[in-house]
PDB file of C-alpha atoms in Angstrom:
ATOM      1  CA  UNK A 155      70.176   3.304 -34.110  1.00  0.00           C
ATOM      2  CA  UNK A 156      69.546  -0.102 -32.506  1.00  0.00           C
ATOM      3  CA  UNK A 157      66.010  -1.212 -32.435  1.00  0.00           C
ATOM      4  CA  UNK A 158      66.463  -2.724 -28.603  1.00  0.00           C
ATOM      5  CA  UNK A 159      68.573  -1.407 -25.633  1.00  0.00           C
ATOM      6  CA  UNK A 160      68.745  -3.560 -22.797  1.00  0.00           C
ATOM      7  CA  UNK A 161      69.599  -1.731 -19.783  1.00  0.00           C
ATOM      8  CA  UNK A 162      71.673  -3.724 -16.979  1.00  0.00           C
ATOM      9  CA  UNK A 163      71.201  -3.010 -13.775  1.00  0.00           C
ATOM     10  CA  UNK A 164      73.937  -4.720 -10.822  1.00  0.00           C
ATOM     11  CA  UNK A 165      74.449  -4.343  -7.423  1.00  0.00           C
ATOM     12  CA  UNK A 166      76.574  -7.204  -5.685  1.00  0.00           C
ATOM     13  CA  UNK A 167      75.692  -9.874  -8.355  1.00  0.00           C
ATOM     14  CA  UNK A 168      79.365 -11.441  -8.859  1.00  0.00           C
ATOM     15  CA  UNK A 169      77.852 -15.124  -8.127  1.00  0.00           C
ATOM     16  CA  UNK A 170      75.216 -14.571 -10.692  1.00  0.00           C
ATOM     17  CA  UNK A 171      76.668 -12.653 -13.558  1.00  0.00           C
ATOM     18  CA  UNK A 172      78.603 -15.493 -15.243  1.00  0.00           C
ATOM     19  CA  UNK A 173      75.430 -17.274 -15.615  1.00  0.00           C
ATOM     20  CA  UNK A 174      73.402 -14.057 -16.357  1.00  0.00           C
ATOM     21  CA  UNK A 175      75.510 -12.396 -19.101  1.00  0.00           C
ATOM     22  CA  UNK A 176      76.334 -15.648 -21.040  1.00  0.00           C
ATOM     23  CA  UNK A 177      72.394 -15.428 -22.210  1.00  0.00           C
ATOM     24  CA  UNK A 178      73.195 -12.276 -23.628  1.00  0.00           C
ATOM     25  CA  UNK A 179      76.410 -13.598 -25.551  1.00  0.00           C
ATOM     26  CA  UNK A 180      74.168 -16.138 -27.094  1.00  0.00           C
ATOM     27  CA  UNK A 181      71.012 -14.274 -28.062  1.00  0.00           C
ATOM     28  CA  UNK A 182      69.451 -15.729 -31.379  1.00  0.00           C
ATOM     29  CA  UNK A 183      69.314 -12.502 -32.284  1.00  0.00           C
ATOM     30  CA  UNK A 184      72.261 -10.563 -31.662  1.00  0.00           C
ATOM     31  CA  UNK A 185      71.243  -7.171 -33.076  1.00  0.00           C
ATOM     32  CA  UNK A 186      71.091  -5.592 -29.607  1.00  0.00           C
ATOM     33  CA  UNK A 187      72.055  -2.657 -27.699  1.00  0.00           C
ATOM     34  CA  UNK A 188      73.124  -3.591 -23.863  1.00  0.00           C
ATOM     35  CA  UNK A 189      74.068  -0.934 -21.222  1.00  0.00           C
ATOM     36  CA  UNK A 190      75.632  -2.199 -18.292  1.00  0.00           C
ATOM     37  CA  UNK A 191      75.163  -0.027 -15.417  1.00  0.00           C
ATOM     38  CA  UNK A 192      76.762  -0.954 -11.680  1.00  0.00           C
ATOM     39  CA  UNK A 193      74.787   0.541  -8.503  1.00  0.00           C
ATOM     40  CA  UNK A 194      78.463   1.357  -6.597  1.00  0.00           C
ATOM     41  CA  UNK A 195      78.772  -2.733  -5.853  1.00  0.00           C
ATOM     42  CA  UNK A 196      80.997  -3.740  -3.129  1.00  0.00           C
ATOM     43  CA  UNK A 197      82.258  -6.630  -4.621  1.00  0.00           C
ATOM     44  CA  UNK A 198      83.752  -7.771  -7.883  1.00  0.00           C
ATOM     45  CA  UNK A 199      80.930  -6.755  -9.690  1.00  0.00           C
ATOM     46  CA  UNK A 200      81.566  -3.804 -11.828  1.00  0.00           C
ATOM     47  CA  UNK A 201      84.942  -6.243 -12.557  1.00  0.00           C
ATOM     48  CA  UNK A 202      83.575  -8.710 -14.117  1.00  0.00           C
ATOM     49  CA  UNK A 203      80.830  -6.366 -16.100  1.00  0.00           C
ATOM     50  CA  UNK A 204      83.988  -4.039 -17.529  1.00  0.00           C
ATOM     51  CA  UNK A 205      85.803  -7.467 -18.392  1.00  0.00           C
ATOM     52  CA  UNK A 206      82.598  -9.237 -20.187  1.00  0.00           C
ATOM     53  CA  UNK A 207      82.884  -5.496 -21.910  1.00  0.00           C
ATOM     54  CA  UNK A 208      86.396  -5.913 -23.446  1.00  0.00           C
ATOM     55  CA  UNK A 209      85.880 -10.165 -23.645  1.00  0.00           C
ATOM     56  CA  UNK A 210      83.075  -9.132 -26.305  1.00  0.00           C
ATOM     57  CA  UNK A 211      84.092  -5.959 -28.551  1.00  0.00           C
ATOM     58  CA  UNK A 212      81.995  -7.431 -31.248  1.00  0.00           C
ATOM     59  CA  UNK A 213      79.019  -6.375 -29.134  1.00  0.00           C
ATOM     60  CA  UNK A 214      77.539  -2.759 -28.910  1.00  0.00           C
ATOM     61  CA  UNK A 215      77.663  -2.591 -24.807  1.00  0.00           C
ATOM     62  CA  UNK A 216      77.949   0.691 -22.482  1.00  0.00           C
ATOM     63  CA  UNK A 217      79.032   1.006 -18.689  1.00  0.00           C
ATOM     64  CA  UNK A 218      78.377   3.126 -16.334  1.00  0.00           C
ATOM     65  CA  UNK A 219      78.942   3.681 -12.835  1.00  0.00           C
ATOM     66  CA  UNK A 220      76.596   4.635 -11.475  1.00  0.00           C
ATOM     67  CA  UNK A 221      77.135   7.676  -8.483  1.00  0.00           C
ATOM     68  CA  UNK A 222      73.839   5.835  -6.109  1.00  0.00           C
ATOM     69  CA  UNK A 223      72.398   2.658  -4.922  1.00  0.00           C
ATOM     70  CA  UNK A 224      68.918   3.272  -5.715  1.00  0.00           C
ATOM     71  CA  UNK A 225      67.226   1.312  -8.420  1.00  0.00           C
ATOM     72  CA  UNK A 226      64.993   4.152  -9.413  1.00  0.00           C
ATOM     73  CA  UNK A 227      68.211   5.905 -10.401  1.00  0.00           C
ATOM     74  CA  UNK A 228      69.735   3.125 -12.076  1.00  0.00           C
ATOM     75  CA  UNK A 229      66.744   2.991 -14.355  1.00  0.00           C
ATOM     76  CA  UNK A 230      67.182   6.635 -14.660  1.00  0.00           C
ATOM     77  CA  UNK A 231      71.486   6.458 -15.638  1.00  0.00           C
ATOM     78  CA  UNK A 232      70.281   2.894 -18.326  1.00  0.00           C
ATOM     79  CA  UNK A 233      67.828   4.907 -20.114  1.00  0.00           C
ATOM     80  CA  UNK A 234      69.578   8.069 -20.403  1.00  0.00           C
ATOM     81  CA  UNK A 235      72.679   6.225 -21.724  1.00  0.00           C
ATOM     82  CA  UNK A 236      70.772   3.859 -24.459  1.00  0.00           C
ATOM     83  CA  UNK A 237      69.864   5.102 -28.167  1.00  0.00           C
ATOM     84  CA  UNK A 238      68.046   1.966 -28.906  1.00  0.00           C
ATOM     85  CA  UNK A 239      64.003   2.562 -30.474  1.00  0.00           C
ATOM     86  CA  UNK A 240      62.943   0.713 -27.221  1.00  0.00           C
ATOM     87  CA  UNK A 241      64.391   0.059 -23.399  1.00  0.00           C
ATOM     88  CA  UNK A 242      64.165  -3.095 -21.440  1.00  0.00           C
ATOM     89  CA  UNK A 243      64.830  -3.390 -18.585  1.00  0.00           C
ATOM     90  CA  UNK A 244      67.242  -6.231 -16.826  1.00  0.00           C
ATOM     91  CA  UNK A 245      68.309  -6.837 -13.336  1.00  0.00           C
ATOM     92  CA  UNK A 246      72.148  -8.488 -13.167  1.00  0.00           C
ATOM     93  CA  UNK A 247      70.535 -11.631 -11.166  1.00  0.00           C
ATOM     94  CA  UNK A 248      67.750 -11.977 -13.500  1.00  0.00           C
ATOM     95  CA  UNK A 249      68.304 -13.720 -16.863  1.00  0.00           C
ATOM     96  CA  UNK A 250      66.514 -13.455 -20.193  1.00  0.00           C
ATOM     97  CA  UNK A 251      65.651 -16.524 -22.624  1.00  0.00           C
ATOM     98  CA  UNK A 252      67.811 -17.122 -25.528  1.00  0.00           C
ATOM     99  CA  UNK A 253      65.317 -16.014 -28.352  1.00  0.00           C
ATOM    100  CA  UNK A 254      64.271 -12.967 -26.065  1.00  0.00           C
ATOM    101  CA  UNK A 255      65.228 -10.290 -28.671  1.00  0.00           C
ATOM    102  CA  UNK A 256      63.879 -12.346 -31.472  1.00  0.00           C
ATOM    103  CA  UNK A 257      60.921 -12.918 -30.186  1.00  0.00           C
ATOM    104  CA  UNK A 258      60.488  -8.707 -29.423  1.00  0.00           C
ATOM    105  CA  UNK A 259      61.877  -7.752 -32.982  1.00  0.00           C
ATOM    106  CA  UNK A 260      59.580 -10.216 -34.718  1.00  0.00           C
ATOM    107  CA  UNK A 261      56.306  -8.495 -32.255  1.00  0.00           C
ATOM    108  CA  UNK A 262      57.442  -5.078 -32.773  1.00  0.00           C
ATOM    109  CA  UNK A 263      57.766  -5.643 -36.595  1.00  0.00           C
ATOM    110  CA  UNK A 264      54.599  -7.664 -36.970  1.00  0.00           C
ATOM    111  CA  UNK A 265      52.621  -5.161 -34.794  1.00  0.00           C
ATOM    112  CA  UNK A 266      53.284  -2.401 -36.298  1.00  0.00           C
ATOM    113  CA  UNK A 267      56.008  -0.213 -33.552  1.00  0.00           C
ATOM    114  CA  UNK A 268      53.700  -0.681 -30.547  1.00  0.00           C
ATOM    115  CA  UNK A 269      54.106   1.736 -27.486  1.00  0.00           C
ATOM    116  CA  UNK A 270      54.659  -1.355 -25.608  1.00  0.00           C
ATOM    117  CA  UNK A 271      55.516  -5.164 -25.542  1.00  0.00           C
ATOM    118  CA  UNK A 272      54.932  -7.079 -22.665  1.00  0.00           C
ATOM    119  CA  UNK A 273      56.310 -10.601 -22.494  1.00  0.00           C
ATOM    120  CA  UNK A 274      55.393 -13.351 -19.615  1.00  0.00           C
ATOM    121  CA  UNK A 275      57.431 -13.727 -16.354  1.00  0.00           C
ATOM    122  CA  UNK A 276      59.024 -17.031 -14.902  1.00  0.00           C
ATOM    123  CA  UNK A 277      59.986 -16.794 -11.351  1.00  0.00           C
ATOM    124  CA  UNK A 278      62.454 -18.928 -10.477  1.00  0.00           C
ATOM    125  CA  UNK A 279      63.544 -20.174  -6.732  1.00  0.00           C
ATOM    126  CA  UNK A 280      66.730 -21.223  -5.144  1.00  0.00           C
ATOM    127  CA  UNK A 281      65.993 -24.619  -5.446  1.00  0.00           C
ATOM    128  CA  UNK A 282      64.897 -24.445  -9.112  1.00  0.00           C
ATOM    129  CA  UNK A 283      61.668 -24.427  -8.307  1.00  0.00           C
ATOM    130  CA  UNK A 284      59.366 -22.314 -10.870  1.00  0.00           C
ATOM    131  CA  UNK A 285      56.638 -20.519 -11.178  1.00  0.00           C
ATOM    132  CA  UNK A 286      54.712 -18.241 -14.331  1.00  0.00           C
ATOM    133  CA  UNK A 287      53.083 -15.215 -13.973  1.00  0.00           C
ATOM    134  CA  UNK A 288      49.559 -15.038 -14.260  1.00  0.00           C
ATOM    135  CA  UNK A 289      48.610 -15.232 -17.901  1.00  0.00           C
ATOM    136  CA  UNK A 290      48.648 -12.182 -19.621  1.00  0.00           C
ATOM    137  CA  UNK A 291      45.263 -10.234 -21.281  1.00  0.00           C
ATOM    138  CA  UNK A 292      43.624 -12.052 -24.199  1.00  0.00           C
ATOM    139  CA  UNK A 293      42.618  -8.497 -25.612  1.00  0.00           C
ATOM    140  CA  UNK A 294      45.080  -6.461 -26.654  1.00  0.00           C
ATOM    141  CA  UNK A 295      44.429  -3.309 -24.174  1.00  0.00           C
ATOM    142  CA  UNK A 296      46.739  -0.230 -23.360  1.00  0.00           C
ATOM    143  CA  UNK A 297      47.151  -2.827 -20.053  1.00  0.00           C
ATOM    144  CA  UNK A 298      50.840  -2.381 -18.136  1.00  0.00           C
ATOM    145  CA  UNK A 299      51.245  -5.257 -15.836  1.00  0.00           C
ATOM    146  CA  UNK A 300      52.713  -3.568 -12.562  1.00  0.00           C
ATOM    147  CA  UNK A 301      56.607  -3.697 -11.859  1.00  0.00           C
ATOM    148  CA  UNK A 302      59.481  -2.757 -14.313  1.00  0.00           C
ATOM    149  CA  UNK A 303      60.601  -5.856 -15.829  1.00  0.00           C
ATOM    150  CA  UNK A 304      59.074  -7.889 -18.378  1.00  0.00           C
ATOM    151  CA  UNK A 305      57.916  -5.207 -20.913  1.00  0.00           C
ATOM    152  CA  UNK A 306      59.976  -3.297 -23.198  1.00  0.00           C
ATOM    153  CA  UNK A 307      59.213  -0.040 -23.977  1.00  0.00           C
ATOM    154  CA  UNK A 308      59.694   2.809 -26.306  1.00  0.00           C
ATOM    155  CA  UNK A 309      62.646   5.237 -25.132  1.00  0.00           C
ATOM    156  CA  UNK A 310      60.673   8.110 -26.531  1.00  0.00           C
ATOM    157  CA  UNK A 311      58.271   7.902 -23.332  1.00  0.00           C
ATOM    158  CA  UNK A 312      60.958   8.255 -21.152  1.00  0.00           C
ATOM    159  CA  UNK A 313      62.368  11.688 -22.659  1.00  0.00           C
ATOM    160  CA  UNK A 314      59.229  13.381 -22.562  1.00  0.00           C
ATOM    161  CA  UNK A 315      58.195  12.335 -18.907  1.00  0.00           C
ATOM    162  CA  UNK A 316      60.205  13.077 -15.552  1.00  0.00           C
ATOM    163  CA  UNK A 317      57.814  11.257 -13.391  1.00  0.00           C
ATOM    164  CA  UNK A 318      58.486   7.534 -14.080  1.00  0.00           C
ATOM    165  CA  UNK A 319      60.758   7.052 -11.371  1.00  0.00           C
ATOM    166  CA  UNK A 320      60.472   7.367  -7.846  1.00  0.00           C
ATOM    167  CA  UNK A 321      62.964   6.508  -4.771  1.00  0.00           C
ATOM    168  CA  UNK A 322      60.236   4.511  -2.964  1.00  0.00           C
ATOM    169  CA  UNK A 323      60.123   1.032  -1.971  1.00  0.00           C
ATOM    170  CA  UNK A 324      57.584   0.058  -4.529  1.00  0.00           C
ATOM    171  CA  UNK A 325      59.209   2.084  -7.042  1.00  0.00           C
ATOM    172  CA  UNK A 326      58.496  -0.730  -9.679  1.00  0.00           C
ATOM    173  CA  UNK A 327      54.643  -0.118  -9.213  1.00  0.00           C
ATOM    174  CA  UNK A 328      55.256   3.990  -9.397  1.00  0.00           C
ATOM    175  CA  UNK A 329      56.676   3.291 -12.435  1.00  0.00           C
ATOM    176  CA  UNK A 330      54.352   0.927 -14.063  1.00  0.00           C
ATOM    177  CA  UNK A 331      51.248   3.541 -12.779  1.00  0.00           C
ATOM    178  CA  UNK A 332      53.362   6.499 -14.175  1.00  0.00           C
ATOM    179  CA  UNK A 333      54.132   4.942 -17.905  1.00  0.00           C
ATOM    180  CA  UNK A 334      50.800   3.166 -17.948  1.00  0.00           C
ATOM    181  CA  UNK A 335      49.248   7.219 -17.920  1.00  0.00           C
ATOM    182  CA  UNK A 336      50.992   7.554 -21.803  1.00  0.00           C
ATOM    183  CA  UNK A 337      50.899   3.869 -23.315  1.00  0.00           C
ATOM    184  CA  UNK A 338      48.566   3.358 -25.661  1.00  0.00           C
ATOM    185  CA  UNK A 339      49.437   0.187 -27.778  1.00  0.00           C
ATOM    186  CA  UNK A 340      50.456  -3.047 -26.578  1.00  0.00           C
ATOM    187  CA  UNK A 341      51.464  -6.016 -27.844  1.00  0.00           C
ATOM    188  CA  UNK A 342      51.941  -9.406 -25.909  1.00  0.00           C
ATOM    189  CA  UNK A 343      54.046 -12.260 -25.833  1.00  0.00           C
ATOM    190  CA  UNK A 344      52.499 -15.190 -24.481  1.00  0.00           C
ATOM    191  CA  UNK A 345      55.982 -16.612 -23.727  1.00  0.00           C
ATOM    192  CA  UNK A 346      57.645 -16.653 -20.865  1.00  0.00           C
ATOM    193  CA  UNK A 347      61.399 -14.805 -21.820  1.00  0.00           C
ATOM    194  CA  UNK A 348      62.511 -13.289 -18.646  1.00  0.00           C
ATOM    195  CA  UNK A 349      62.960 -15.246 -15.506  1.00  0.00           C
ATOM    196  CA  UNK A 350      63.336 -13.594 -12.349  1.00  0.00           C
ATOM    197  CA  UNK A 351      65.586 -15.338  -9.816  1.00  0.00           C
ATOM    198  CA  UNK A 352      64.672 -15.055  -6.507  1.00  0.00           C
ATOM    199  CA  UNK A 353      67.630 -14.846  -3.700  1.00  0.00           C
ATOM    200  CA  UNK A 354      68.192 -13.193  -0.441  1.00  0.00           C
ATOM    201  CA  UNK A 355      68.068  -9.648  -1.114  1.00  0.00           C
ATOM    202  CA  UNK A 356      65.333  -9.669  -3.872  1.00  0.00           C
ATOM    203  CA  UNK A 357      62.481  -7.926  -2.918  1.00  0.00           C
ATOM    204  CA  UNK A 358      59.673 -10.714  -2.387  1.00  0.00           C
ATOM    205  CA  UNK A 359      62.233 -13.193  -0.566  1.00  0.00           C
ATOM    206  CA  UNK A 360      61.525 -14.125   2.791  1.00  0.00           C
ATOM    207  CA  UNK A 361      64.904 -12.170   4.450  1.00  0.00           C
ATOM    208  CA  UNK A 362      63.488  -8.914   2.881  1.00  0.00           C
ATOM    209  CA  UNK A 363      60.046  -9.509   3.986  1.00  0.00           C
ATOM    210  CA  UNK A 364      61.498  -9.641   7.158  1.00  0.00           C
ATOM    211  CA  UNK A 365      63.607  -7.044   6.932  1.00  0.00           C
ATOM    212  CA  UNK A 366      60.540  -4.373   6.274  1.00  0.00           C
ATOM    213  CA  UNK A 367      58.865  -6.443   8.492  1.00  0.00           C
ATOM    214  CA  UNK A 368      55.398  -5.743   5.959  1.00  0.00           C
ATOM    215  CA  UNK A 369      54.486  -4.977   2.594  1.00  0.00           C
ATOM    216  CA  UNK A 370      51.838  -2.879   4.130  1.00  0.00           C
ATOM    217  CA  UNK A 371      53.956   0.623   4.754  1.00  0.00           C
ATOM    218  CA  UNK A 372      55.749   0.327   1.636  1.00  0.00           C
ATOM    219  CA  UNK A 373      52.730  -0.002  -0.742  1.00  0.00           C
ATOM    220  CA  UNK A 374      50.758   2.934   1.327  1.00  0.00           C
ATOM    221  CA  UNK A 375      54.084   4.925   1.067  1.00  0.00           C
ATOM    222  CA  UNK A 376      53.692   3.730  -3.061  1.00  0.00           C
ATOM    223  CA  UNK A 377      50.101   4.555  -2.993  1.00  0.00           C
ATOM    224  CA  UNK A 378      50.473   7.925  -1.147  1.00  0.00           C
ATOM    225  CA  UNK A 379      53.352   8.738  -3.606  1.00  0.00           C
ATOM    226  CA  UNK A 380      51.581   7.986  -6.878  1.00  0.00           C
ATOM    227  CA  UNK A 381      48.735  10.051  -5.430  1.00  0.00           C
ATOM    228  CA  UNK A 382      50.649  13.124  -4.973  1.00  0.00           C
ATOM    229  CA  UNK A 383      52.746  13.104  -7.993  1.00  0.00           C
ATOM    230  CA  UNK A 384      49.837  11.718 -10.164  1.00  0.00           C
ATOM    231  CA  UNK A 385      46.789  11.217  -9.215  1.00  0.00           C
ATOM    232  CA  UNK A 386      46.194  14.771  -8.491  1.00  0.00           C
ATOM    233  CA  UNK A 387      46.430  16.825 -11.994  1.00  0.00           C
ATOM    234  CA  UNK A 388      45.318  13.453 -13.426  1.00  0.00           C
ATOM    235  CA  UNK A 389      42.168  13.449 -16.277  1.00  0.00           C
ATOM    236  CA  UNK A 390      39.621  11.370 -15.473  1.00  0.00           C
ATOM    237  CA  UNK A 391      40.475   8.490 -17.909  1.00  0.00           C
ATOM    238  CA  UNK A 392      44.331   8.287 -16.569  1.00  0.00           C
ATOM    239  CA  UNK A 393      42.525   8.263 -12.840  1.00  0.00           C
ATOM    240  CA  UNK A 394      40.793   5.331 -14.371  1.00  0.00           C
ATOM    241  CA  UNK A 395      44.571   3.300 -15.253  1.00  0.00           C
ATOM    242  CA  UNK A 396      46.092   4.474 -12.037  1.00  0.00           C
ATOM    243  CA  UNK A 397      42.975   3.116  -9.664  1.00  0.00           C
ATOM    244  CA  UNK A 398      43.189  -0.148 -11.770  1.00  0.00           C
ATOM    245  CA  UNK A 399      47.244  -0.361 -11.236  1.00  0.00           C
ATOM    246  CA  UNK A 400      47.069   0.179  -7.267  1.00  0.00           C
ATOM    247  CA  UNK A 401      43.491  -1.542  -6.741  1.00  0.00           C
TER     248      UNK A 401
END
């Protein structure tokens, strides 16, 4: 059983996979589980995923193609598939550092088998532009930062709950408010090992803004959602990490 699964999710990211994937190839650590898992792309795609597949036998990589275009099911069809201790999550126009799974074996093994490890973010714009993510906490609290990449967390979580996905807009902050209900240790990695490329169809670029025309709806759709499904039968200390997440 691998201690990490990283679980690939594409839709239409031919221009950015041969960049993307070659950081995987060339992990300092190469002691990985990867499952590559293609949202029905319309272009060359799920091509060059099943040829970096056969290009690198030496690897332990999975495909799948998956039968939707929603993320929250593509989450769903990467975690199902992996058999790794933990799950991280990757997008296919996203890229990881080099000593990514290094780094994570080294916290995991230091710290014990924490619930959770949550590494820094670097955003980084078309015109190479970058940007970190807020540091993270200086204590070390059951604290999930919201959204779905970044962190790396234990696969055992995800069979017990069916609520950590949700085909919403903002399904990144259902999910980070549904996990965050069952986490109890985290550990941190003030480094920043996953950068998050920003193009025209990512969520915070300006063509999507425009094309929802607001954040508002969404994140009251999100926040109306996360109510329903758990807020409601909530205790009183998980109401306490799901008004923190959405406040």
């Amino acid at each position: 059983m691998p201690l990490i699964s990283i679980a690939l999710l594409c839709y239409n990211h031919e221009k950015l996979l041969p960049h993307n994937l070659k950081y995987l190839i060339d992990q300092s650590d190469k002691d990985f589980e990867l499952i590559l898992v293609d949202n029905q792309s319309t272009d060359n795609s799920y091509a060059i995923l099943e040829q970096f597949k056969n290009d690198h036998p030496e690897m332990k990589i999975k495909m799948i193609r998956n039968n939707t275009r929603t993320v929250c099911e593509g989450r769903r069809a990467g975690v199902e598939a992996a058999t790794g201790i933990y799950v991280a999550f990757h997008d296919g126009d996203d890229w990881l550092e080099l000593d990514f799974i290094e780094q994570h074996r080294k916290a995991i093994v230091e710290h014990n088998y924490p619930d959770a490890i949550i590494c820094m973010k670097k955003t980084v714009f078309p015109s190479g532009e970058t940007q970190l993510e807020p540091s993270l906490p200086q204590e070390q609290t059951p604290w999930v930062m919201r959204g779905d990449l970044g962190y790396t967390i234990k696969r055992e979580f995800f069979l017990q709950e069916e609520t950590h996905f949700a085909n919403i807009f903002f399904h990144d902050l259902f999910f980070s408010t549904s996990i965050n209900l069952h986490i109890r240790t985290v550990e941190y990695i003030r480094l920043p090992l996953y950068n998050y490329f920003i193009f025209e169809f990512s969520t915070i670029s300006k063509e999507r803004m425009h094309q929802v025309g607001s954040f508002v709806n969404p994140f009251a759709e999100a926040c109306s959602v996360i109510k329903e499904r758990l807020y409601c039968n909530a205790a009183d200390e998980q109401k306490e990490r799901i008004e923190f997440q959405i406040i």
